[in-house]
Short mmCIF file of C-alpha atoms and ligand atoms in Angstrom, two decimals:
data_model
loop_
_atom_site.label_atom_id
_atom_site.label_comp_id
_atom_site.label_asym_id
_atom_site.label_seq_id
_atom_site.Cartn_x
_atom_site.Cartn_y
_atom_site.Cartn_z
CA MET A 216 107.79 78.54 118.64
CA THR A 217 106.04 81.90 118.49
CA ILE A 218 106.98 85.56 118.24
CA LEU A 219 105.16 88.54 119.71
CA VAL A 220 105.13 91.74 117.68
CA THR A 221 103.90 95.13 118.92
CA GLY A 222 102.57 97.69 116.44
CA GLY A 223 101.95 95.05 113.78
CA ALA A 224 98.98 96.91 112.27
CA GLY A 225 101.07 99.97 111.37
CA PHE A 226 103.09 100.57 108.22
CA ILE A 227 106.31 98.68 108.92
CA GLY A 228 104.80 96.23 111.43
CA SER A 229 102.12 95.04 109.02
CA ASN A 230 104.66 94.59 106.21
CA PHE A 231 106.80 92.62 108.67
CA VAL A 232 103.94 90.36 109.77
CA LEU A 233 102.85 89.74 106.16
CA ASP A 234 106.39 88.87 105.08
CA TRP A 235 107.00 86.73 108.16
CA LEU A 236 103.90 84.62 107.63
CA ALA A 237 104.60 84.32 103.91
CA GLN A 238 107.96 82.76 104.73
CA SER A 239 107.39 80.84 107.93
CA ASN A 240 104.88 78.74 109.82
CA GLU A 241 105.88 80.30 113.12
CA PRO A 242 102.84 82.05 114.65
CA VAL A 243 102.77 85.78 115.34
CA ILE A 244 100.96 87.36 118.28
CA ASN A 245 100.25 90.89 117.08
CA LEU A 246 99.61 93.43 119.86
CA ASP A 247 98.49 96.80 118.55
CA LYS A 248 96.46 99.59 120.12
CA LEU A 249 94.96 100.58 116.75
CA THR A 250 95.64 104.29 117.02
CA TYR A 251 94.84 106.38 113.93
CA ALA A 252 97.97 104.79 112.38
CA GLY A 253 96.97 101.18 113.03
CA ASN A 254 94.91 99.65 110.29
CA LEU A 255 93.77 96.02 110.33
CA GLU A 256 92.87 96.37 106.66
CA ASN A 257 96.64 96.05 106.05
CA LEU A 258 96.34 92.51 107.39
CA ALA A 259 93.11 91.56 105.59
CA SER A 260 94.88 88.81 103.63
CA LEU A 261 95.60 87.03 106.93
CA GLN A 262 91.97 86.63 107.89
CA GLY A 263 91.36 83.06 108.97
CA ASN A 264 95.10 82.33 109.20
CA PRO A 265 95.54 80.53 112.54
CA ASN A 266 99.18 81.66 112.68
CA HIS A 267 98.12 85.29 113.11
CA VAL A 268 96.62 86.18 116.47
CA PHE A 269 95.61 89.82 116.69
CA VAL A 270 95.14 91.45 120.09
CA GLN A 271 94.04 95.05 120.44
CA GLY A 272 95.85 96.66 123.36
CA ASP A 273 98.56 98.95 124.64
CA LEU A 274 102.20 97.87 124.86
CA GLY A 275 102.26 99.57 128.26
CA ASP A 276 99.38 97.53 129.70
CA ARG A 277 101.35 95.35 132.10
CA GLU A 278 98.48 93.06 132.98
CA LEU A 279 97.64 92.37 129.34
CA VAL A 280 101.26 91.93 128.21
CA ASP A 281 102.08 89.69 131.21
CA ARG A 282 99.10 87.54 130.32
CA LEU A 283 100.01 87.34 126.61
CA LEU A 284 103.57 86.32 127.43
CA ALA A 285 102.43 83.66 129.90
CA GLU A 286 99.80 82.33 127.50
CA HIS A 287 101.80 82.26 124.26
CA ARG A 288 105.38 81.86 125.57
CA PRO A 289 107.10 83.63 122.66
CA ARG A 290 110.78 83.06 121.90
CA ALA A 291 111.11 86.72 120.87
CA VAL A 292 109.37 90.07 121.28
CA LEU A 293 109.76 92.64 118.49
CA ASN A 294 108.80 96.20 119.40
CA PHE A 295 107.51 98.20 116.43
CA ALA A 296 104.75 100.09 118.30
CA ALA A 297 105.31 103.83 118.50
CA GLU A 298 103.93 107.21 117.75
CA SER A 299 105.93 107.83 114.59
CA HIS A 300 105.11 111.13 112.88
CA VAL A 301 107.46 114.07 113.50
CA ASP A 302 104.87 116.73 112.60
CA ARG A 303 102.35 115.26 115.05
CA SER A 304 105.05 115.20 117.74
CA ILE A 305 105.57 118.93 117.24
CA HIS A 306 101.86 119.67 117.66
CA GLY A 307 101.33 117.27 120.59
CA PRO A 308 104.32 115.51 122.16
CA GLU A 309 102.45 113.88 125.06
CA ASP A 310 101.40 110.69 123.26
CA PHE A 311 105.01 110.25 122.14
CA ILE A 312 106.27 110.35 125.71
CA GLN A 313 103.49 108.03 126.82
CA THR A 314 103.89 105.32 124.16
CA ASN A 315 107.51 105.58 123.08
CA ILE A 316 109.06 106.07 126.52
CA LEU A 317 106.64 104.86 129.20
CA GLY A 318 105.19 102.18 126.94
CA THR A 319 108.63 100.80 126.08
CA PHE A 320 109.61 100.89 129.75
CA ARG A 321 106.54 98.91 130.79
CA LEU A 322 107.01 96.45 127.95
CA LEU A 323 110.62 95.93 129.03
CA GLU A 324 109.48 95.24 132.58
CA SER A 325 106.92 92.66 131.45
CA VAL A 326 109.47 91.01 129.19
CA ARG A 327 112.12 91.01 131.92
CA ALA A 328 109.78 89.27 134.36
CA TYR A 329 108.82 86.67 131.74
CA TRP A 330 112.38 86.10 130.53
CA SER A 331 113.82 85.80 134.07
CA ALA A 332 111.51 82.87 134.80
CA LEU A 333 112.21 80.92 131.59
CA PRO A 334 114.02 77.56 131.72
CA ALA A 335 117.75 77.96 130.96
CA ASP A 336 117.65 76.95 127.27
CA ASP A 337 114.67 79.14 126.46
CA LYS A 338 116.22 81.98 128.42
CA ALA A 339 119.43 81.75 126.41
CA ALA A 340 117.54 81.67 123.10
CA PHE A 341 115.14 84.55 123.91
CA ARG A 342 115.46 87.93 122.12
CA PHE A 343 113.94 91.39 122.56
CA LEU A 344 114.33 93.36 119.33
CA HIS A 345 113.67 97.10 119.47
CA VAL A 346 112.90 98.85 116.18
CA SER A 347 114.27 102.38 116.18
CA THR A 348 115.21 105.18 113.85
CA ASP A 349 118.25 107.04 112.50
CA GLU A 350 116.62 110.28 113.72
CA VAL A 351 118.07 109.66 117.21
CA TYR A 352 121.46 110.76 115.83
CA GLY A 353 120.21 114.24 114.95
CA THR A 354 121.14 116.01 111.75
CA LEU A 355 124.15 115.94 109.41
CA ALA A 356 125.88 118.69 107.44
CA LYS A 357 126.35 118.00 103.72
CA GLU A 358 129.99 116.99 104.10
CA ASP A 359 129.57 114.82 107.25
CA PRO A 360 130.02 111.06 106.98
CA PRO A 361 126.79 109.05 107.37
CA PHE A 362 125.62 107.93 110.82
CA ALA A 363 127.53 104.96 112.24
CA GLU A 364 126.42 102.99 115.31
CA ASP A 365 128.83 104.91 117.57
CA ASN A 366 127.52 108.34 116.58
CA ARG A 367 126.44 110.56 119.46
CA TYR A 368 122.71 110.69 120.15
CA GLU A 369 121.51 114.23 119.40
CA PRO A 370 117.74 113.99 118.82
CA ASN A 371 116.09 117.24 117.73
CA SER A 372 112.32 116.59 117.58
CA PRO A 373 109.98 115.37 120.30
CA TYR A 374 109.60 112.19 118.20
CA SER A 375 113.33 111.49 117.92
CA ALA A 376 113.92 112.43 121.57
CA SER A 377 111.27 109.93 122.65
CA LYS A 378 112.77 107.21 120.44
CA ALA A 379 116.26 108.03 121.78
CA ALA A 380 114.95 107.65 125.33
CA SER A 381 113.46 104.27 124.46
CA ASP A 382 116.77 103.13 122.92
CA HIS A 383 118.57 104.10 126.14
CA LEU A 384 116.08 102.11 128.23
CA VAL A 385 116.58 99.04 126.04
CA ARG A 386 120.35 99.39 126.34
CA ALA A 387 120.15 99.79 130.13
CA TRP A 388 117.90 96.72 130.51
CA HIS A 389 120.65 94.74 128.79
CA HIS A 390 123.53 96.15 130.80
CA THR A 391 121.77 96.11 134.15
CA TYR A 392 119.54 93.05 133.96
CA GLY A 393 121.16 91.07 131.17
CA LEU A 394 118.02 91.14 129.02
CA PRO A 395 119.04 89.80 125.58
CA VAL A 396 118.27 92.85 123.44
CA LEU A 397 118.96 93.93 119.87
CA THR A 398 118.29 97.40 118.45
CA THR A 399 117.95 98.48 114.83
CA ASN A 400 118.19 102.14 113.79
CA CYS A 401 116.75 102.50 110.32
CA SER A 402 116.43 105.34 107.83
CA ASN A 403 113.20 106.54 106.19
CA ASN A 404 111.05 103.71 104.85
CA TYR A 405 108.58 103.79 101.98
CA GLY A 406 106.33 101.20 100.32
CA PRO A 407 102.84 99.63 100.56
CA TYR A 408 100.50 100.48 103.47
CA HIS A 409 102.33 103.74 104.28
CA PHE A 410 99.92 106.15 105.97
CA PRO A 411 99.44 109.19 103.71
CA GLU A 412 100.62 111.73 106.26
CA LYS A 413 104.25 110.87 105.42
CA LEU A 414 106.04 112.40 102.44
CA ILE A 415 105.88 109.76 99.72
CA PRO A 416 102.30 108.46 100.14
CA LEU A 417 101.03 112.01 100.77
CA MET A 418 102.52 113.15 97.46
CA ILE A 419 100.99 110.20 95.58
CA VAL A 420 97.48 110.63 96.97
CA ASN A 421 97.50 114.44 96.75
CA ALA A 422 98.76 114.32 93.17
CA LEU A 423 95.98 111.96 92.13
CA ALA A 424 93.39 114.10 93.93
CA GLY A 425 94.56 117.22 92.06
CA LYS A 426 95.77 118.82 95.31
CA HIS A 427 98.92 120.78 96.11
CA LEU A 428 102.11 118.83 96.80
CA PRO A 429 103.43 120.66 99.90
CA VAL A 430 107.24 120.74 100.01
CA TYR A 431 108.61 122.13 103.29
CA GLY A 432 111.15 124.98 103.10
CA ASP A 433 113.51 124.76 100.13
CA GLY A 434 112.97 121.01 99.59
CA GLN A 435 116.72 120.38 99.89
CA GLN A 436 116.51 118.31 103.08
CA ILE A 437 118.06 114.92 102.53
CA ARG A 438 116.73 111.55 103.68
CA ASP A 439 118.16 108.06 103.05
CA TRP A 440 115.26 106.01 101.66
CA LEU A 441 114.80 102.26 102.16
CA TYR A 442 112.04 100.08 100.69
CA VAL A 443 110.04 98.73 103.64
CA LYS A 444 110.51 95.06 102.70
CA ASP A 445 114.26 95.56 102.89
CA HIS A 446 113.84 96.92 106.41
CA CYS A 447 111.81 93.81 107.27
CA SER A 448 114.50 91.49 105.90
CA ALA A 449 117.12 93.37 107.94
CA ILE A 450 115.07 92.90 111.12
CA ARG A 451 114.72 89.16 110.41
CA ARG A 452 118.48 88.95 109.90
CA VAL A 453 119.27 90.81 113.13
CA LEU A 454 116.82 88.64 115.04
CA GLU A 455 118.52 85.50 113.69
CA GLY A 456 122.15 86.48 113.99
CA GLY A 457 122.58 89.83 115.75
CA ARG A 458 125.02 90.02 118.65
CA LEU A 459 123.32 90.63 121.99
CA GLY A 460 123.30 94.22 123.21
CA GLU A 461 124.39 95.53 119.80
CA THR A 462 122.72 98.11 117.62
CA TYR A 463 122.60 97.82 113.83
CA ASN A 464 122.07 100.75 111.48
CA VAL A 465 119.89 99.90 108.50
CA GLY A 466 119.77 102.01 105.36
CA GLY A 467 119.43 101.90 101.62
CA TRP A 468 122.42 103.95 100.45
CA ASN A 469 119.81 106.18 98.80
CA GLU A 470 120.35 109.75 99.93
CA LYS A 471 118.06 112.12 98.08
CA PRO A 472 116.74 115.65 98.60
CA ASN A 473 112.99 115.81 99.18
CA ILE A 474 112.32 117.77 96.01
CA GLU A 475 113.93 115.01 93.93
CA ILE A 476 111.68 112.44 95.60
CA VAL A 477 108.60 114.50 94.82
CA GLN A 478 109.71 115.03 91.22
CA ARG A 479 110.35 111.30 90.79
CA VAL A 480 106.88 110.48 92.13
CA CYS A 481 105.36 113.02 89.70
CA ALA A 482 107.32 111.58 86.75
CA LEU A 483 106.15 108.04 87.58
CA LEU A 484 102.55 109.19 87.85
CA ASP A 485 102.90 111.08 84.54
CA GLU A 486 103.99 107.79 82.98
CA LEU A 487 101.56 105.41 84.72
CA ARG A 488 98.45 107.61 85.12
CA PRO A 489 98.86 110.63 82.78
CA LYS A 490 96.60 113.61 83.47
CA ALA A 491 93.80 114.18 80.98
CA ASP A 492 94.93 117.76 80.29
CA GLY A 493 98.45 116.57 79.39
CA THR A 494 100.19 118.62 82.13
CA SER A 495 102.63 117.10 84.59
CA TYR A 496 101.74 116.39 88.22
CA ALA A 497 104.86 118.45 89.00
CA THR A 498 102.81 121.61 88.33
CA GLN A 499 101.03 120.84 91.65
CA ILE A 500 104.28 121.22 93.67
CA THR A 501 103.98 124.07 96.20
CA TYR A 502 106.69 125.26 98.58
CA VAL A 503 105.25 125.79 102.08
CA THR A 504 106.53 127.01 105.45
CA ASP A 505 109.30 124.81 106.81
CA ARG A 506 108.84 122.39 109.73
CA PRO A 507 110.24 123.91 112.98
CA GLY A 508 113.63 122.42 113.88
CA HIS A 509 113.68 120.53 110.57
CA ASP A 510 116.67 118.17 110.39
CA ARG A 511 118.67 118.91 107.26
CA ARG A 512 120.16 115.54 106.42
CA TYR A 513 120.00 111.90 107.53
CA ALA A 514 122.28 109.25 106.04
CA ILE A 515 123.08 105.75 107.23
CA ASP A 516 126.34 103.88 107.16
CA ALA A 517 124.98 100.34 106.83
CA ARG A 518 128.34 98.57 106.66
CA LYS A 519 128.11 96.88 110.07
CA ILE A 520 124.95 94.89 109.27
CA GLU A 521 126.42 93.97 105.89
CA ARG A 522 129.78 92.92 107.34
CA GLU A 523 128.46 91.00 110.36
CA LEU A 524 125.18 89.63 109.06
CA GLY A 525 125.54 89.72 105.29
CA TRP A 526 122.45 91.93 104.87
CA LYS A 527 122.03 94.20 101.86
CA PRO A 528 118.91 95.86 100.45
CA ALA A 529 117.36 94.03 97.50
CA GLU A 530 115.73 97.13 96.00
CA THR A 531 117.29 100.25 94.54
CA PHE A 532 115.35 103.48 94.94
CA GLU A 533 114.27 103.22 91.31
CA THR A 534 112.77 99.74 91.64
CA GLY A 535 111.26 100.42 95.06
CA ILE A 536 109.58 103.71 94.20
CA ARG A 537 108.06 102.23 91.04
CA LYS A 538 106.60 99.33 93.04
CA THR A 539 105.28 101.81 95.59
CA VAL A 540 103.55 104.08 93.08
CA GLU A 541 102.11 101.02 91.32
CA TRP A 542 100.80 99.72 94.67
CA TYR A 543 98.98 102.98 95.42
CA LEU A 544 97.49 103.04 91.93
CA ALA A 545 96.30 99.45 92.34
CA ASN A 546 94.78 100.03 95.80
CA PRO A 547 92.48 103.06 95.61
CA ASP A 548 90.07 101.50 98.13
CA TRP A 549 92.76 101.26 100.79
CA VAL A 550 93.61 104.91 100.21
CA ALA A 551 89.95 105.98 100.27
CA HIS A 552 89.28 104.10 103.51
CA VAL A 553 92.33 105.58 105.20
CA GLN A 554 91.51 109.09 104.07
CA SER A 555 87.90 108.93 105.19
CA GLY A 556 88.78 107.16 108.44
CA SER A 557 86.32 104.50 107.34
CA TYR A 558 88.88 101.75 107.85
CA ARG A 559 87.70 101.88 111.46
CA ASP A 560 84.15 100.99 110.31
CA TRP A 561 85.62 98.46 107.92
CA VAL A 562 87.46 96.81 110.79
CA ALA A 563 84.32 96.73 112.94
CA LYS A 564 82.41 95.08 110.11
CA GLN A 565 85.14 92.79 108.87
CA TYR A 566 86.14 91.54 112.29
CA ALA A 567 82.70 91.55 113.93
CA SER A 568 82.71 87.77 114.20
CA GLU A 569 86.38 87.56 115.18
CA ALA A 570 86.57 89.09 118.64
CA PRO A 571 90.17 89.84 119.61
CA SER A 572 91.54 87.30 122.05
CA ALA A 573 91.92 90.03 124.70
P1 NAD B 880 103.16 103.63 112.24
O1 NAD B 880 102.80 104.93 112.90
O2 NAD B 880 102.71 103.38 110.84
O3 NAD B 880 102.61 102.41 113.11
C1 NAD B 880 102.71 102.38 114.50
C2 NAD B 880 101.79 101.26 115.01
O4 NAD B 880 101.93 101.22 116.45
C3 NAD B 880 100.31 101.51 114.70
O5 NAD B 880 99.72 100.31 114.24
C4 NAD B 880 99.73 101.92 116.06
O6 NAD B 880 98.36 101.56 116.21
C5 NAD B 880 100.62 101.16 117.02
N1 NAD B 880 100.68 101.79 118.35
C6 NAD B 880 100.85 103.11 118.62
N2 NAD B 880 100.83 103.29 119.97
C7 NAD B 880 100.67 102.06 120.53
C8 NAD B 880 100.59 101.60 121.87
N3 NAD B 880 100.66 102.45 122.90
N4 NAD B 880 100.45 100.27 122.08
C9 NAD B 880 100.36 99.40 121.05
N5 NAD B 880 100.40 99.79 119.76
C10 NAD B 880 100.57 101.11 119.50
O7 NAD B 880 104.73 103.54 112.36
P2 NAD B 880 105.79 102.83 111.39
O8 NAD B 880 106.21 103.78 110.36
O9 NAD B 880 105.26 101.50 110.99
O10 NAD B 880 107.01 102.63 112.40
C11 NAD B 880 107.16 101.43 113.16
C12 NAD B 880 108.41 101.56 114.00
O11 NAD B 880 109.55 101.76 113.17
C13 NAD B 880 108.38 102.74 114.98
O12 NAD B 880 108.96 102.34 116.19
C14 NAD B 880 109.24 103.80 114.30
O13 NAD B 880 109.85 104.64 115.23
C15 NAD B 880 110.25 102.93 113.57
N6 NAD B 880 110.83 103.49 112.33
C16 NAD B 880 110.02 104.01 111.36
C17 NAD B 880 110.60 104.49 110.19
C18 NAD B 880 109.76 105.03 109.06
O14 NAD B 880 110.31 105.54 108.07
N7 NAD B 880 108.44 104.90 109.08
C19 NAD B 880 111.98 104.46 110.03
C20 NAD B 880 112.77 103.91 111.06
C21 NAD B 880 112.18 103.43 112.20
P1 TYD B 881 108.34 112.40 106.78
O1 TYD B 881 107.79 111.44 105.78
O2 TYD B 881 107.39 113.08 107.72
O3 TYD B 881 109.51 111.64 107.55
P2 TYD B 881 110.62 112.23 108.61
O4 TYD B 881 110.24 113.59 109.02
O5 TYD B 881 110.51 111.25 109.73
O6 TYD B 881 111.92 112.18 107.88
O7 TYD B 881 109.12 113.52 105.98
C1 TYD B 881 110.19 113.21 105.10
C2 TYD B 881 110.78 114.53 104.63
O8 TYD B 881 109.81 115.20 103.81
C3 TYD B 881 111.09 115.49 105.78
O9 TYD B 881 112.28 116.21 105.44
C4 TYD B 881 109.91 116.44 105.79
C5 TYD B 881 109.48 116.49 104.33
N1 TYD B 881 108.04 116.70 104.08
C6 TYD B 881 107.62 117.68 103.18
O10 TYD B 881 108.44 118.41 102.58
N2 TYD B 881 106.29 117.83 102.97
C7 TYD B 881 105.36 117.08 103.61
O11 TYD B 881 104.13 117.28 103.40
C8 TYD B 881 105.79 116.05 104.51
C9 TYD B 881 104.81 115.17 105.24
C10 TYD B 881 107.16 115.89 104.71
#
């Protein structure tokens, strides 16, 4: 048996592939375009592992995906690949439409053709799992209950609108063609290998570099933070036991305003890597102009996945954020390569003898 993962060189995808191969002998075909966000250095520990087959390519490349499916005959396809950064989607939405909507559509078409031709038993066992976000539900007022699976879709950013569109396509491919799909809508993740354009890693690397810590607006926007390895375990659980055509909200029951997150990161750095001048990293916090259309609050009601599939996060915010800060302190080379863009050169050098199979 084999699974095919898209976007497995990104933040969540690479954590998923690493965890999967640490726990199972089932091979992973990892299809990733290696955009600025894809980093094979995340997967360096898998070099030489025959159960990891990396293929550089686009999820919307029908010819390539058709060939990979025919060649490797996976029992499941898990779609992590996406353009994922809200701020980038505001500056340039086109790539988001291209990858998140058209790319997902083309992937669904390849998978449908492959799945339709499978022998009956394999067809019944096959799964397409689509990894999505809580941002499709829009924004919550302070007193609103958290997002449940039957919340209206009200996406507000080009990113969340493109993810919402992809969720609708996945749903329609189930209802119209019977494709055995599962969708997860998860809250904000944090943890190792997180690209330092997102809040938590940006604050860690800027703090250590003596730079400003830019907090948008009043810093009172609320997100519901989940340690990335808990997201990965939820995806494994949904893949194993999720009901076909269903969506599962995944969250950490950790609602916090951004400013509290930044202060917690500063306090951990003060403890683990105190500044020579004895001042706190919190003195670097700077309030900056707010993001246009900034969603005020996200919160996830994760009771369905707990009730139906027995999934619960293993980490609290306290344990997860400490592990995360420790990881960034222990991996300055990863940070330096990402910041300089030299991970691209690193990949060229490191993988020179290992041509991708496509
Ligand atoms: P990421 O930006 O770190 O990684 C995305 C990966 O997809 C990269 O490796 C990139 O090279 C690859 N990719 C982009 N376009 C591609 C294309 N056209 N074809 C093939 N590969 C392509 O993103 P992430 O944070 O790891 O998010 C993964 C998924 O999880 C996304 O679908 C995202 O919407 C969803 N999600 C993310 C979060 C979060 O907090 N980061 C929360 C909930 C859901
Ligand atoms: P981000 O990590 O970009 O995730 P998302 O927008 O998908 O939730 O941002 C998390 C929160 O942090 C969001 O409310 C925007 C805010 N933020 C800042 O205040 N400063 C920053 O430099 C960044 C990147 C984000």
